[in-house]
Amino acid sequence: MATGTREAMLGSAIRLFRERGVGDTSFADVLEASGAPRGSVYHHFPGGKKQLVSEAIESAGVYVAANFDQADDGPAEMVDRFASFYMRELERTDFREGCPLMAAAVAGASEEASIPAARAFSQIHTSLTNALIEAGVEARRASSLATLAISAIEGAIVLSRTEKSVEPLDQTRQELHEIYTAALA
Amino acid sequence: MATGTREAMLGSAIRLFRERGVGDTSFADVLEASGAPRGSVYHHFPGGKKQLVSEAIESAGVYVAANFDQADDGPAEMVDRFASFYMRELERTDFREGCPLMAAAVAGASEEASIPAARAFSQIHTSLTNALIEAGVEARRASSLATLAISAIEGAIVLSRTEKSVEPLDQTRQELHEIYTAALA
DNA sequence: GTCTATACGAAGATAGAC
DNA sequence: GTCTATCTTCGTATAGAC
């Protein structure tokens, strides 16, 4: 069906972005990975690669945000879930696939990628901040703690990737757990 | 002089990597930015772009590591100096230039870039871990705390870049300062 | 040691047939 | 809606003159 091709292309694009980054992923790569017909690229994405990138990252942002606050539990659980999710992802993909938002936000990524990524980061920051406030943390500190957790996990994913070891991410997860537990006491 | 051209090319390469990432920086870009003569590329770097990338990241790693433990003070100061340095760098460059190691370690970067970056990360992790141990922190926890700080600052630099605001990095810096102060008490 | 010219390939994008 | 062919641009790399 028509939307099936679109969805397949977006899904493959996200996977490739996580693996090689946005700039190093070509249109042909996405076509090949998705098995989409070669001639239908500009039919589905008349705006070309910019549109594909933009839509793929937006889609990834929705996915990450949904995954982030899927359960209505506390902030410590949200952070732990976020880190644990990427520990599993790194192991599942043999350290090939990181966070799509990071791939989109990092140096060199065009605005089509970085703007939706920034929006998604802002969204999960708001979610986590609100969860902390509801748990009794003062607003300013809640924002700082949320930033710390997101920054640390995203940074640790990159470190774990380059070292091909989950240790950095696991260490980060544990430290964050202690920090959050202490802040909520 | 001969080495002058080489040095200029390496310096420009690092700056461009910080700005656009490794993959999106072309040879011509480096030539233009450094003002190096066009014909001398393969004279200075017979290994082509791979060699240029490799040497540039190695050089950046030495620089970052030296900056990291330039003063022989405590771990809290090292972390604060690291974060503060990049806060200034982001403001100085209007959020264009991030950390060269991150640019080299991130998804899509080739092995010529990611391997020296991993080495440099490992080096500053060792430095910070040792400083924590000397300050009386138990070895395993020292390693975790070092990982947390490096991950958080690197992640926060990316967030600050995409938001064009030093707030994420500043919040991260403050939280890390409290954590380190508490751990050393 | 530096220059110009050029080969070669990859990638984005468009045109026109089916 | 999908296919093939083609154009253009760009980036790496090499060859050969000065």
Short mmCIF file of C-alpha atoms (C1' of nucleotides) in Angstrom, two decimals:
data_model
loop_
_atom_site.label_atom_id
_atom_site.label_comp_id
_atom_site.label_asym_id
_atom_site.label_seq_id
_atom_site.Cartn_x
_atom_site.Cartn_y
_atom_site.Cartn_z
CA MET A 1 0.00 0.00 0.00
CA ALA A 2 0.97 3.64 -0.34
CA THR A 3 1.53 4.50 3.29
CA GLY A 4 3.36 1.23 3.78
CA THR A 5 6.20 2.41 1.59
CA ARG A 6 6.37 5.75 3.37
CA GLU A 7 6.44 4.11 6.78
CA ALA A 8 9.07 1.64 5.70
CA MET A 9 11.27 4.43 4.38
CA LEU A 10 10.91 6.46 7.58
CA GLY A 11 11.66 3.43 9.72
CA SER A 12 14.73 2.53 7.73
CA ALA A 13 15.88 6.13 7.76
CA ILE A 14 15.71 6.27 11.54
CA ARG A 15 17.62 3.04 11.89
CA LEU A 16 20.32 4.25 9.51
CA PHE A 17 20.55 7.63 11.23
CA ARG A 18 21.12 5.86 14.54
CA GLU A 19 23.82 3.78 12.95
CA ARG A 20 25.74 6.17 10.70
CA GLY A 21 24.33 9.58 11.47
CA VAL A 22 22.16 11.79 9.29
CA GLY A 23 24.83 13.21 7.03
CA ASP A 24 26.32 9.87 6.11
CA THR A 25 23.04 8.27 5.18
CA SER A 26 22.20 8.55 1.51
CA PHE A 27 18.88 8.35 -0.21
CA ALA A 28 19.97 5.16 -1.92
CA ASP A 29 20.76 3.62 1.46
CA VAL A 30 17.26 4.28 2.69
CA LEU A 31 15.77 2.89 -0.49
CA GLU A 32 17.82 -0.26 -0.28
CA ALA A 33 17.18 -0.84 3.42
CA SER A 34 13.46 -0.28 3.12
CA GLY A 35 13.08 -2.14 -0.14
CA ALA A 36 11.10 0.81 -1.39
CA PRO A 37 10.80 1.28 -5.13
CA ARG A 38 13.39 3.62 -6.50
CA GLY A 39 11.08 5.78 -8.53
CA SER A 40 8.72 6.66 -5.74
CA VAL A 41 11.08 8.72 -3.63
CA TYR A 42 10.00 12.12 -4.79
CA HIS A 43 6.45 10.96 -4.96
CA HIS A 44 6.35 10.30 -1.24
CA PHE A 45 8.81 13.03 -0.30
CA PRO A 46 8.56 15.85 -2.82
CA GLY A 47 10.77 17.94 -0.56
CA GLY A 48 13.60 15.47 -1.11
CA LYS A 49 16.06 14.46 1.54
CA LYS A 50 15.27 17.45 3.75
CA GLN A 51 11.70 16.34 4.05
CA LEU A 52 12.64 12.73 4.69
CA VAL A 53 15.08 13.75 7.41
CA SER A 54 12.66 16.15 9.00
CA GLU A 55 9.81 13.65 9.11
CA ALA A 56 12.02 10.81 10.27
CA ILE A 57 13.38 12.76 13.23
CA GLU A 58 9.95 14.05 14.15
CA SER A 59 8.72 10.49 14.13
CA ALA A 60 11.68 9.36 16.21
CA GLY A 61 11.00 12.15 18.68
CA VAL A 62 7.44 11.01 19.18
CA TYR A 63 8.64 7.48 19.70
CA VAL A 64 11.35 8.39 22.20
CA ALA A 65 9.04 10.68 24.15
CA ALA A 66 6.31 8.04 24.29
CA ASN A 67 8.80 5.44 25.43
CA PHE A 68 10.13 7.86 28.02
CA ASP A 69 6.89 8.39 29.91
CA GLN A 70 5.04 5.26 28.96
CA ALA A 71 4.29 4.30 32.52
CA ASP A 72 2.93 6.75 35.04
CA ASP A 73 5.53 6.01 37.65
CA GLY A 74 8.07 8.24 39.37
CA PRO A 75 11.01 10.23 37.95
CA ALA A 76 13.58 7.72 39.16
CA GLU A 77 11.81 4.99 37.20
CA MET A 78 11.60 7.18 34.10
CA VAL A 79 15.34 7.76 34.14
CA ASP A 80 16.08 4.13 34.81
CA ARG A 81 13.81 3.04 32.00
CA PHE A 82 15.45 5.46 29.60
CA ALA A 83 18.95 4.24 30.38
CA SER A 84 17.97 0.57 30.51
CA PHE A 85 16.22 0.84 27.17
CA TYR A 86 19.39 2.02 25.46
CA MET A 87 21.53 -0.54 27.25
CA ARG A 88 19.33 -3.19 25.67
CA GLU A 89 19.40 -1.43 22.33
CA LEU A 90 23.20 -1.25 22.32
CA GLU A 91 23.49 -4.91 23.14
CA ARG A 92 20.81 -5.91 20.68
CA THR A 93 22.54 -4.08 17.83
CA ASP A 94 26.08 -4.91 18.88
CA PHE A 95 26.67 -1.21 19.67
CA ARG A 96 25.68 -0.06 16.22
CA GLU A 97 22.53 1.91 17.00
CA GLY A 98 22.47 4.83 19.41
CA CYS A 99 19.83 7.44 20.10
CA PRO A 100 18.21 8.94 17.00
CA LEU A 101 17.83 12.33 18.66
CA MET A 102 21.52 12.51 19.44
CA ALA A 103 22.36 11.60 15.86
CA ALA A 104 20.14 14.44 14.74
CA ALA A 105 21.31 17.01 17.27
CA VAL A 106 25.03 16.53 16.94
CA ALA A 107 27.49 18.70 15.10
CA GLY A 108 27.07 18.71 11.37
CA ALA A 109 23.44 17.77 11.36
CA SER A 110 21.37 20.15 9.32
CA GLU A 111 18.50 22.19 10.69
CA GLU A 112 15.98 19.77 9.26
CA ALA A 113 17.35 17.32 11.80
CA SER A 114 18.40 19.46 14.73
CA ILE A 115 15.21 21.46 15.14
CA PRO A 116 12.88 18.49 15.59
CA ALA A 117 15.52 16.89 17.80
CA ALA A 118 15.62 19.96 20.01
CA ARG A 119 11.85 19.89 20.26
CA ALA A 120 11.88 16.25 21.34
CA PHE A 121 14.60 16.86 23.92
CA SER A 122 12.61 19.76 25.26
CA GLN A 123 9.57 17.56 25.51
CA ILE A 124 11.20 14.82 27.55
CA HIS A 125 12.85 17.46 29.70
CA THR A 126 9.44 18.91 30.49
CA SER A 127 8.02 15.47 31.25
CA LEU A 128 10.81 14.62 33.64
CA THR A 129 10.78 18.05 35.29
CA ASN A 130 7.07 17.80 35.90
CA ALA A 131 7.42 14.32 37.35
CA LEU A 132 10.05 15.63 39.74
CA ILE A 133 7.89 18.56 40.77
CA GLU A 134 4.96 16.26 41.41
CA ALA A 135 7.27 14.17 43.57
CA GLY A 136 7.94 17.23 45.68
CA VAL A 137 11.11 18.67 44.20
CA GLU A 138 11.37 22.44 43.93
CA ALA A 139 10.89 23.70 40.37
CA ARG A 140 14.35 25.08 39.61
CA ARG A 141 16.12 22.05 41.00
CA ALA A 142 13.70 19.77 39.20
CA SER A 143 14.73 21.32 35.90
CA SER A 144 18.42 20.93 36.72
CA LEU A 145 18.02 17.32 37.75
CA ALA A 146 16.10 16.56 34.58
CA THR A 147 18.81 18.16 32.44
CA LEU A 148 21.50 16.22 34.27
CA ALA A 149 19.82 12.89 33.65
CA ILE A 150 19.10 13.47 29.97
CA SER A 151 22.57 14.86 29.31
CA ALA A 152 24.29 12.07 31.19
CA ILE A 153 22.37 9.26 29.52
CA GLU A 154 22.80 10.70 26.04
CA GLY A 155 26.50 11.26 26.63
CA ALA A 156 26.92 7.79 28.11
CA ILE A 157 25.26 6.19 25.09
CA VAL A 158 27.96 7.71 22.91
CA LEU A 159 30.72 6.61 25.26
CA SER A 160 29.33 3.09 25.43
CA ARG A 161 29.16 2.97 21.66
CA THR A 162 32.75 4.00 21.15
CA GLU A 163 34.00 1.64 23.85
CA LYS A 164 31.70 -1.15 22.71
CA SER A 165 30.79 -1.75 26.33
CA VAL A 166 27.63 -1.01 28.29
CA GLU A 167 29.70 -0.13 31.33
CA PRO A 168 29.64 3.66 30.89
CA LEU A 169 25.88 3.67 30.44
CA ASP A 170 25.38 1.26 33.32
CA GLN A 171 27.57 3.31 35.63
CA THR A 172 25.71 6.43 34.66
CA ARG A 173 22.37 4.73 35.23
CA GLN A 174 23.40 3.65 38.72
CA GLU A 175 24.74 7.05 39.74
CA LEU A 176 21.61 8.74 38.47
CA HIS A 177 19.50 6.29 40.40
CA GLU A 178 21.26 7.21 43.62
CA ILE A 179 21.00 10.91 42.91
CA TYR A 180 17.31 10.71 42.17
CA THR A 181 16.62 8.55 45.19
CA ALA A 182 18.42 11.03 47.42
CA ALA A 183 16.67 14.04 45.91
CA LEU A 184 13.26 12.46 46.45
CA ALA A 185 13.89 11.44 50.04
CA MET B 1 57.49 26.97 6.65
CA ALA B 2 56.70 23.32 6.10
CA THR B 3 55.30 22.45 9.49
CA GLY B 4 53.33 25.67 9.51
CA THR B 5 51.09 24.44 6.75
CA ARG B 6 50.55 21.10 8.43
CA GLU B 7 49.71 22.71 11.75
CA ALA B 8 47.34 25.16 10.09
CA MET B 9 45.54 22.36 8.31
CA LEU B 10 45.18 20.32 11.49
CA GLY B 11 43.94 23.32 13.43
CA SER B 12 41.38 24.21 10.79
CA ALA B 13 40.29 20.60 10.55
CA ILE B 14 39.60 20.43 14.27
CA ARG B 15 37.63 23.65 14.18
CA LEU B 16 35.56 22.43 11.24
CA PHE B 17 34.97 19.04 12.87
CA ARG B 18 33.67 20.80 15.97
CA GLU B 19 31.38 22.87 13.82
CA ARG B 20 30.03 20.48 11.19
CA GLY B 21 31.25 17.07 12.24
CA VAL B 22 33.87 14.90 10.63
CA GLY B 23 31.80 13.45 7.81
CA ASP B 24 30.53 16.79 6.58
CA THR B 25 33.93 18.39 6.40
CA SER B 26 35.61 18.12 3.02
CA PHE B 27 39.22 18.38 2.10
CA ALA B 28 38.51 21.56 0.19
CA ASP B 29 36.95 23.07 3.30
CA VAL B 30 40.08 22.46 5.29
CA LEU B 31 42.24 23.87 2.53
CA GLU B 32 40.16 27.00 2.28
CA ALA B 33 39.93 27.55 6.02
CA SER B 34 43.62 27.06 6.59
CA GLY B 35 44.73 28.97 3.54
CA ALA B 36 46.97 26.04 2.76
CA PRO B 37 48.17 25.62 -0.79
CA ARG B 38 46.00 23.28 -2.77
CA GLY B 39 48.75 21.17 -4.19
CA SER B 40 50.37 20.25 -0.93
CA VAL B 41 47.60 18.15 0.52
CA TYR B 42 48.96 14.77 -0.37
CA HIS B 43 52.43 15.97 0.29
CA HIS B 44 51.65 16.60 3.94
CA PHE B 45 49.08 13.84 4.28
CA PRO B 46 49.93 11.03 1.87
CA GLY B 47 47.30 8.90 3.60
CA GLY B 48 44.61 11.30 2.40
CA LYS B 49 41.63 12.28 4.45
CA LYS B 50 41.92 9.30 6.76
CA GLN B 51 45.32 10.45 7.86
CA LEU B 52 44.21 14.04 8.27
CA VAL B 53 41.20 12.98 10.36
CA SER B 54 43.22 10.61 12.46
CA GLU B 55 45.95 13.12 13.22
CA ALA B 56 43.51 15.94 13.87
CA ILE B 57 41.53 13.95 16.43
CA GLU B 58 44.67 12.68 18.10
CA SER B 59 45.86 16.24 18.37
CA ALA B 60 42.49 17.34 19.73
CA GLY B 61 42.59 14.55 22.28
CA VAL B 62 45.96 15.68 23.57
CA TYR B 63 44.65 19.21 23.83
CA VAL B 64 41.45 18.27 25.66
CA ALA B 65 43.28 15.97 28.06
CA ALA B 66 45.88 18.60 28.83
CA ASN B 67 43.20 21.18 29.41
CA PHE B 68 41.35 18.74 31.62
CA ASP B 69 44.06 18.21 34.17
CA GLN B 70 46.08 21.34 33.67
CA ALA B 71 46.02 22.28 37.33
CA ASP B 72 46.78 19.82 40.05
CA ASP B 73 43.67 20.53 42.03
CA GLY B 74 40.81 18.28 43.10
CA PRO B 75 38.27 16.31 41.06
CA ALA B 76 35.47 18.82 41.67
CA GLU B 77 37.64 21.53 40.18
CA MET B 78 38.54 19.39 37.18
CA VAL B 79 34.90 18.80 36.40
CA ASP B 80 34.01 22.42 36.90
CA ARG B 81 36.86 23.54 34.67
CA PHE B 82 35.83 21.13 31.94
CA ALA B 83 32.23 22.35 31.93
CA SER B 84 33.15 26.00 32.28
CA PHE B 85 35.60 25.77 29.42
CA TYR B 86 32.90 24.58 27.05
CA MET B 87 30.42 27.14 28.33
CA ARG B 88 32.88 29.80 27.28
CA GLU B 89 33.57 28.05 24.00
CA LEU B 90 29.87 27.86 23.15
CA GLU B 91 29.40 31.53 23.89
CA ARG B 92 32.56 32.53 22.07
CA THR B 93 31.52 30.72 18.91
CA ASP B 94 27.82 31.52 19.15
CA PHE B 95 27.10 27.84 19.78
CA ARG B 96 28.81 26.70 16.63
CA GLU B 97 31.71 24.72 18.06
CA GLY B 98 31.25 21.80 20.43
CA CYS B 99 33.68 19.20 21.70
CA PRO B 100 35.96 17.72 19.03
CA LEU B 101 35.97 14.32 20.72
CA MET B 102 32.20 14.13 20.64
CA ALA B 103 32.19 15.06 16.99
CA ALA B 104 34.61 12.22 16.38
CA ALA B 105 32.89 9.64 18.56
CA VAL B 106 29.35 10.10 17.41
CA ALA B 107 27.36 7.93 15.04
CA GLY B 108 28.64 7.93 11.50
CA ALA B 109 32.16 8.89 12.34
CA SER B 110 34.69 6.57 10.81
CA GLU B 111 37.17 4.53 12.75
CA GLU B 112 39.95 6.96 11.96
CA ALA B 113 38.02 9.39 14.13
CA SER B 114 36.33 7.23 16.74
CA ILE B 115 39.35 5.23 17.84
CA PRO B 116 41.53 8.21 18.82
CA ALA B 117 38.44 9.78 20.38
CA ALA B 118 37.82 6.70 22.48
CA ARG B 119 41.45 6.77 23.59
CA ALA B 120 41.16 10.39 24.67
CA PHE B 121 37.94 9.76 26.55
CA SER B 122 39.57 6.85 28.28
CA GLN B 123 42.48 9.05 29.22
CA ILE B 124 40.43 11.78 30.87
CA HIS B 125 38.32 9.12 32.58
CA THR B 126 41.48 7.66 34.09
CA SER B 127 42.69 11.10 35.18
CA LEU B 128 39.43 11.92 36.89
CA THR B 129 39.08 8.50 38.46
CA ASN B 130 42.57 8.74 39.91
CA ALA B 131 41.89 12.21 41.27
CA LEU B 132 38.78 10.89 43.00
CA ILE B 133 40.67 7.94 44.47
CA GLU B 134 43.38 10.25 45.75
CA ALA B 135 40.65 12.33 47.35
CA GLY B 136 39.52 9.26 49.25
CA VAL B 137 36.75 7.82 47.09
CA GLU B 138 36.57 4.05 46.74
CA ALA B 139 37.83 2.80 43.37
CA ARG B 140 34.64 1.43 41.85
CA ARG B 141 32.62 4.46 42.82
CA ALA B 142 35.37 6.75 41.62
CA SER B 143 35.11 5.21 38.17
CA SER B 144 31.33 5.61 38.14
CA LEU B 145 31.48 9.22 39.25
CA ALA B 146 34.06 10.00 36.59
CA THR B 147 31.92 8.41 33.90
CA LEU B 148 28.88 10.33 35.09
CA ALA B 149 30.65 13.67 34.88
CA ILE B 150 32.18 13.11 31.46
CA SER B 151 28.95 11.71 30.01
CA ALA B 152 26.86 14.50 31.48
CA ILE B 153 29.09 17.31 30.30
CA GLU B 154 29.46 15.88 26.81
CA GLY B 155 25.72 15.34 26.56
CA ALA B 156 24.98 18.79 27.91
CA ILE B 157 27.27 20.42 25.35
CA VAL B 158 25.13 18.90 22.61
CA LEU B 159 21.92 19.99 24.29
CA SER B 160 23.23 23.51 24.79
CA ARG B 161 24.24 23.65 21.16
CA THR B 162 20.87 22.61 19.83
CA GLU B 163 19.03 24.96 22.20
CA LYS B 164 21.52 27.75 21.61
CA SER B 165 21.60 28.35 25.36
CA VAL B 166 24.23 27.60 27.97
CA GLU B 167 21.53 26.69 30.47
CA PRO B 168 21.71 22.89 30.03
CA LEU B 169 25.46 22.90 30.44
CA ASP B 170 25.29 25.30 33.37
CA GLN B 171 22.64 23.23 35.13
CA THR B 172 24.70 20.11 34.57
CA ARG B 173 27.81 21.82 35.88
CA GLN B 174 26.01 22.87 39.07
CA GLU B 175 24.49 19.47 39.75
CA LEU B 176 27.83 17.78 39.20
CA HIS B 177 29.45 20.23 41.58
CA GLU B 178 27.00 19.29 44.32
CA ILE B 179 27.41 15.58 43.65
CA TYR B 180 31.19 15.80 43.77
CA THR B 181 31.17 17.94 46.88
CA ALA B 182 28.91 15.44 48.62
CA ALA B 183 30.96 12.44 47.53
CA LEU B 184 34.15 14.02 48.84
CA ALA B 185 32.73 15.03 52.19
"C1'" DG C 1 56.88 22.04 -2.24
"C1'" DT C 2 53.32 23.95 -4.80
"C1'" DC C 3 50.44 24.37 -9.04
"C1'" DT C 4 46.78 22.90 -12.65
"C1'" DA C 5 44.19 19.55 -14.73
"C1'" DT C 6 41.70 15.60 -14.59
"C1'" DA C 7 39.97 10.88 -13.50
"C1'" DC C 8 36.63 8.56 -10.82
"C1'" DG C 9 32.81 7.76 -7.98
"C1'" DA C 10 28.89 9.03 -4.99
"C1'" DA C 11 24.84 11.50 -4.13
"C1'" DG C 12 20.84 14.64 -4.88
"C1'" DA C 13 17.55 15.78 -8.08
"C1'" DT C 14 14.73 15.86 -12.48
"C1'" DA C 15 12.54 14.18 -16.87
"C1'" DG C 16 9.89 11.30 -19.35
"C1'" DA C 17 8.22 6.49 -20.44
"C1'" DC C 18 5.15 2.91 -18.73
"C1'" DG D 1 2.72 5.05 -8.65
"C1'" DT D 2 6.79 3.13 -10.28
"C1'" DC D 3 10.85 2.63 -13.56
"C1'" DT D 4 15.07 4.05 -16.14
"C1'" DA D 5 18.03 7.39 -17.75
"C1'" DT D 6 20.38 11.46 -17.16
"C1'" DC D 7 22.16 15.96 -15.32
"C1'" DT D 8 24.72 18.30 -12.04
"C1'" DT D 9 27.42 18.95 -8.15
"C1'" DC D 10 30.79 17.64 -5.13
"C1'" DG D 11 34.61 15.18 -2.97
"C1'" DT D 12 38.58 12.16 -3.05
"C1'" DA D 13 42.52 11.08 -5.31
"C1'" DT D 14 46.22 11.04 -8.96
"C1'" DA D 15 49.30 12.77 -12.71
"C1'" DG D 16 52.41 15.68 -14.39
"C1'" DA D 17 54.31 20.53 -15.04
"C1'" DC D 18 56.93 24.12 -12.67
#
